[in-house]
Amino acid sequence: MSGNNVVRIQDVKKIYRMGKMEVAALNGVSVDISRGEFVSIMGPSGCGKSTLMHILGCLDRPTEGKIFLDEVDVGGLDDNQLADIRNKKVGFVFQTFNLLPKLNAIENIELPLIYAGISLEERRRRALELLELVGLKDRANHRPSELSGGQSQRIAIARALINNPSIILADEPTGNLDSKSGAEIIHLFKELNEKGITLIMVTHDQDIGRNSKRIVRLKDGLIIEDEKVK
Amino acid sequence: MNLLEPSKLALKSLFSNKLRSFLTTLGVIIGVSSVITLVSMGEGAKSYILNQVSGWGVGANSLTIHPGKSDSTMPELTLTYGDTIALRNKVDSIVYLVPEFIGKGQLKYGKKEYKPSFTMGVSSDYPLAINQKVAEGRFFSRADEAGRKRMAVIGKTVSRKLFGEASPVGERIKINRTGFFVTGVLEEKGAMMTFDMDDMVLIPATLAPLVLGTSKIWEIFLTLESEKDVPLAMKQVENTLLARHKKKDFHIHTQEGIIDIYNNILNALTGIVSAIAAISLLVGGIGIMNIMLVSVTERTREIGIRKAIGAKRNDIFLQFVIESVMITMSGALIGVVIGTGAAWGIMTYLKLQAVIAYGAAALACFGALLVGVFFGVYPAMRAARLDPVEALRFET
């Protein structure tokens, strides 16, 4: 057990009941992820990668098994405590960006800080910093509908980063982008990773996955391969 | 989390959907403004009636006797002129006594004919008892009354109808084909509760049976020496009339009692109005709940996003409850403004004084607050309980 593990999951199972049928989305998955890693979780659709992602992000609970985030067992936490973990330790980046359409870029970025109870001034300050980091300082007051896909995803990444989370979870982050914007996002991820940010990315795209440092392949709810990228 | 942030969120979402917010608010606006308008008008009417009742010159030292057991039934007219004579003899503190025989009078002067609203047989005490001045000529005296002199005192409206601007005093008119001399004109009193009190002809009570064809009295009005005499006088009136009628087929009002009756009627009306308003608030509340439920469904994804980035159940719950309360409270405030304005406008138009019902306004706002909380809680709970994974998957 190394204290450097940001994520440690042990024998995690997730079983859905569909009427009388039981479907195992995850069938006993164990994986350790250390600080500073850039991991791709890959596999065909229905392999359980999104479920794993939700469980890693404390959006969902496993049916069995243990999950440690920063060596804290999140299995025993209630809904409010999980919300707190999502707020402070996890940053989500979604395929469809999931920005709130009625808020402008800077308001979207600072949204997690509202739930962290941070003052408006501090929120603005940090959001502006991140806006600069993702290179969209001039788009602060634009609504998502006025931003391109690549810009929206950058805003979403800034939002994910704002509370200095332990991990960034990205679910098909380039899935809705053209290849140029996709490449820019991957480039941004690499930069962030070089700054020491731990990234976990779900993707089914081999080319995208090859940009990470480690690929975990899932099939039918099991890890079938876990390798370093050369 | 304090209330400031969810309030800002709620405001933002209400403003981004202006038309819907307004339409949702409308139920509350209508409910609250109608309560305030109607209650304010009721209060205004109440104070107007109080003024009128004291304006009759009817003091606390007066009594009125009506036929029938109570006000609630249309009475058989049981009081007679004989009763008034007996009362004069038996009730010690009487200063003035006025019986009122009310009949129909067809007036004729030359070829002109006119039918006034009121043709009454009264006693010579009438002008003193109700503080009615005679503008021109004179009222009939007690001797005239006893002598059944055919004297008529007319109101300004009647005078204008029959004589134009000329003085009617000394003219001969016919009332129901009986000849009378006009001896006086009453000073103008104006309208009272839509009755034109100047559209009136008064003749001696002793002539009422002959001319008006009625020997039954609608009302006997007594003025006593002082307010202190009221209890004893009531007892004496009761005993005298019981002795004559052998049963209680009359009832006695004091001035206070009359005001009470009007107040009771107005309070009942106010109560009905308030009940209607409460129902409209309730209906408005159901509308709000409906819209909030739609809104929660529409914003399922938003709720998912908020939860994913760390919103707790309570945060989501508060956001939606506050939204609902804001809808009702803004509706209530707009309603107060509109209701107050409408009450003021209507009362001014009716030339009455508006009494703004602050109590009703406060109550209506409080009711709106309760409605907002009550009908907001369920949708907000639904929103707060959404599963984040499913909410994020939701497609609009």
Tab-separated table of C-alpha atoms in Angstrom, chain B residues 90-263:
chain	number	residue	atom	x	y	z
B	90	LYS	CA	-95.540	54.971	29.658
B	91	VAL	CA	-91.909	55.606	28.778
B	92	ASP	CA	-90.573	58.315	31.083
B	93	SER	CA	-87.495	59.542	29.289
B	94	ILE	CA	-88.976	60.130	25.816
B	95	VAL	CA	-88.019	63.463	24.305
B	96	TYR	CA	-89.063	62.760	20.731
B	97	LEU	CA	-91.110	59.979	19.228
B	98	VAL	CA	-91.435	59.418	15.491
B	99	PRO	CA	-93.554	56.675	13.967
B	100	GLU	CA	-92.933	56.016	10.283
B	101	PHE	CA	-95.827	54.931	8.090
B	102	ILE	CA	-94.433	54.158	4.669
B	103	GLY	CA	-96.768	54.078	1.724
B	104	LYS	CA	-96.989	54.827	-1.959
B	105	GLY	CA	-97.868	58.362	-2.882
B	106	GLN	CA	-98.925	59.609	-6.306
B	107	LEU	CA	-98.411	63.375	-6.358
B	108	LYS	CA	-100.221	65.739	-8.636
B	109	TYR	CA	-99.726	69.472	-9.132
B	110	GLY	CA	-101.855	70.910	-11.862
B	111	LYS	CA	-101.217	68.507	-14.702
B	112	LYS	CA	-97.814	67.342	-13.457
B	113	GLU	CA	-97.651	63.982	-11.774
B	114	TYR	CA	-94.787	62.478	-9.822
B	115	LYS	CA	-94.199	59.473	-7.647
B	116	PRO	CA	-91.469	60.029	-5.030
B	117	SER	CA	-89.347	57.222	-3.564
B	118	PHE	CA	-90.673	57.845	-0.079
B	119	THR	CA	-94.080	58.996	1.050
B	120	MET	CA	-94.201	58.764	4.810
B	121	GLY	CA	-96.529	59.635	7.606
B	122	VAL	CA	-94.496	60.878	10.560
B	123	SER	CA	-94.984	62.807	13.781
B	124	SER	CA	-94.171	66.460	14.235
B	125	ASP	CA	-91.027	65.441	16.170
B	126	TYR	CA	-89.426	64.264	12.948
B	127	PRO	CA	-87.157	67.262	12.189
B	128	LEU	CA	-85.867	67.451	15.758
B	129	ALA	CA	-85.477	63.702	16.238
B	130	ILE	CA	-83.297	63.089	13.224
B	131	ASN	CA	-81.775	66.524	12.979
B	132	GLN	CA	-83.500	67.405	9.729
B	133	LYS	CA	-83.647	71.124	9.063
B	134	VAL	CA	-86.470	72.739	7.140
B	135	ALA	CA	-85.025	74.929	4.397
B	136	GLU	CA	-88.166	76.879	3.617
B	137	GLY	CA	-91.626	77.250	5.232
B	138	ARG	CA	-92.340	75.107	8.284
B	139	PHE	CA	-92.877	71.559	9.470
B	140	PHE	CA	-96.305	70.603	10.834
B	141	SER	CA	-96.717	71.071	14.581
B	142	ARG	CA	-98.057	68.622	17.116
B	143	ALA	CA	-101.368	70.475	16.999
B	144	ASP	CA	-101.430	70.179	13.196
B	145	GLU	CA	-100.737	66.469	13.560
B	146	ALA	CA	-103.496	66.000	16.135
B	147	GLY	CA	-105.856	68.137	14.020
B	148	ARG	CA	-105.119	66.008	10.943
B	149	LYS	CA	-104.224	69.113	8.979
B	150	ARG	CA	-103.519	68.310	5.353
B	151	MET	CA	-99.973	69.633	5.341
B	152	ALA	CA	-97.132	68.202	3.311
B	153	VAL	CA	-93.429	68.851	3.713
B	154	ILE	CA	-91.449	67.897	0.645
B	155	GLY	CA	-87.823	67.192	-0.212
B	156	LYS	CA	-85.814	69.173	-2.751
B	157	THR	CA	-86.009	66.496	-5.426
B	158	VAL	CA	-89.815	66.418	-5.242
B	159	SER	CA	-89.916	70.192	-5.249
B	160	ARG	CA	-87.812	70.384	-8.403
B	161	LYS	CA	-89.890	67.763	-10.161
B	162	LEU	CA	-93.211	69.497	-9.487
B	163	PHE	CA	-92.335	73.167	-9.206
B	164	GLY	CA	-89.008	73.615	-10.951
B	165	GLU	CA	-87.095	76.434	-9.307
B	166	ALA	CA	-90.254	78.172	-8.024
B	167	SER	CA	-91.077	78.075	-4.312
B	168	PRO	CA	-93.638	75.374	-3.565
B	169	VAL	CA	-94.645	76.739	-0.164
B	170	GLY	CA	-98.381	77.500	-0.039
B	171	GLU	CA	-99.097	75.533	-3.228
B	172	ARG	CA	-101.842	72.968	-3.367
B	173	ILE	CA	-100.967	69.437	-4.432
B	174	LYS	CA	-102.804	66.164	-4.409
B	175	ILE	CA	-101.437	63.061	-2.740
B	176	ASN	CA	-103.356	59.983	-3.844
B	177	ARG	CA	-106.221	62.304	-4.827
B	178	THR	CA	-106.384	63.990	-1.413
B	179	GLY	CA	-105.640	67.698	-1.423
B	180	PHE	CA	-102.670	68.989	0.619
B	181	PHE	CA	-100.914	72.306	1.151
B	182	VAL	CA	-97.184	72.278	0.829
B	183	THR	CA	-95.983	74.037	3.986
B	184	GLY	CA	-92.268	73.379	3.909
B	185	VAL	CA	-89.258	72.162	2.004
B	186	LEU	CA	-86.662	69.946	3.701
B	187	GLU	CA	-83.032	70.920	3.619
B	188	GLU	CA	-81.082	68.808	1.153
B	189	LYS	CA	-79.559	65.660	2.612
B	190	GLY	CA	-78.071	64.008	-0.440
B	191	ALA	CA	-77.924	60.344	-1.160
B	192	MET	CA	-77.461	57.730	1.503
B	193	MET	CA	-76.487	54.252	0.397
B	194	THR	CA	-77.914	54.979	-3.061
B	195	PHE	CA	-81.257	56.223	-1.669
B	196	ASP	CA	-82.074	59.798	-2.579
B	197	MET	CA	-83.137	61.157	0.788
B	198	ASP	CA	-84.533	64.285	-0.858
B	199	ASP	CA	-86.999	62.336	-2.947
B	200	MET	CA	-89.472	62.347	-0.073
B	201	VAL	CA	-92.869	63.633	1.015
B	202	LEU	CA	-93.825	63.814	4.688
B	203	ILE	CA	-97.398	64.113	5.971
B	204	PRO	CA	-98.829	63.949	9.500
B	205	ALA	CA	-98.884	60.382	10.839
B	206	THR	CA	-102.550	60.794	11.690
B	207	LEU	CA	-103.397	61.058	7.988
B	208	ALA	CA	-101.432	57.987	6.941
B	209	PRO	CA	-104.319	55.507	7.185
B	210	LEU	CA	-106.564	57.719	5.113
B	211	VAL	CA	-104.088	58.899	2.482
B	212	LEU	CA	-101.554	56.094	2.291
B	213	GLY	CA	-104.042	53.342	3.046
B	214	THR	CA	-101.918	51.895	5.804
B	215	SER	CA	-102.362	51.924	9.550
B	216	LYS	CA	-99.262	49.853	10.209
B	217	ILE	CA	-95.929	51.301	11.227
B	218	TRP	CA	-92.541	50.257	9.782
B	219	GLU	CA	-90.526	51.792	12.515
B	220	ILE	CA	-90.892	53.850	15.670
B	221	PHE	CA	-87.989	56.081	16.479
B	222	LEU	CA	-87.426	57.311	20.034
B	223	THR	CA	-85.037	59.935	21.325
B	224	LEU	CA	-84.417	59.725	25.064
B	225	GLU	CA	-83.164	62.332	27.506
B	226	SER	CA	-79.756	60.697	27.742
B	227	GLU	CA	-77.800	57.561	26.978
B	228	LYS	CA	-78.258	56.446	30.582
B	229	ASP	CA	-81.999	56.139	30.069
B	230	VAL	CA	-81.580	53.499	27.354
B	231	PRO	CA	-81.789	50.337	29.516
B	232	LEU	CA	-84.842	51.494	31.516
B	233	ALA	CA	-86.583	52.848	28.412
B	234	MET	CA	-86.026	49.529	26.623
B	235	LYS	CA	-87.695	47.726	29.506
B	236	GLN	CA	-90.609	50.157	29.567
B	237	VAL	CA	-91.086	49.900	25.803
B	238	GLU	CA	-91.043	46.151	26.028
B	239	ASN	CA	-93.563	46.052	28.904
B	240	THR	CA	-95.891	48.567	27.290
B	241	LEU	CA	-95.964	46.800	23.941
B	242	LEU	CA	-96.203	43.329	25.504
B	243	ALA	CA	-99.195	44.499	27.540
B	244	ARG	CA	-100.892	45.765	24.368
B	245	HIS	CA	-99.932	42.980	21.928
B	246	LYS	CA	-99.974	40.024	24.377
B	247	LYS	CA	-96.931	38.603	22.544
B	248	LYS	CA	-93.467	39.702	21.493
B	249	ASP	CA	-94.046	40.635	17.867
B	250	PHE	CA	-91.587	43.535	17.859
B	251	HIS	CA	-87.910	44.120	18.526
B	252	ILE	CA	-85.854	47.042	19.735
B	253	HIS	CA	-82.568	48.305	18.362
B	254	THR	CA	-80.115	50.664	19.950
B	255	GLN	CA	-77.803	52.702	17.757
B	256	GLU	CA	-74.981	50.402	18.704
B	257	GLY	CA	-77.108	47.471	17.646
B	258	ILE	CA	-77.738	48.992	14.226
B	259	ILE	CA	-74.047	49.540	13.665
B	260	ASP	CA	-73.460	45.977	14.786
B	261	ILE	CA	-75.882	44.709	12.174
B	262	TYR	CA	-74.124	46.569	9.369
B	263	ASN	CA	-70.777	45.403	10.666
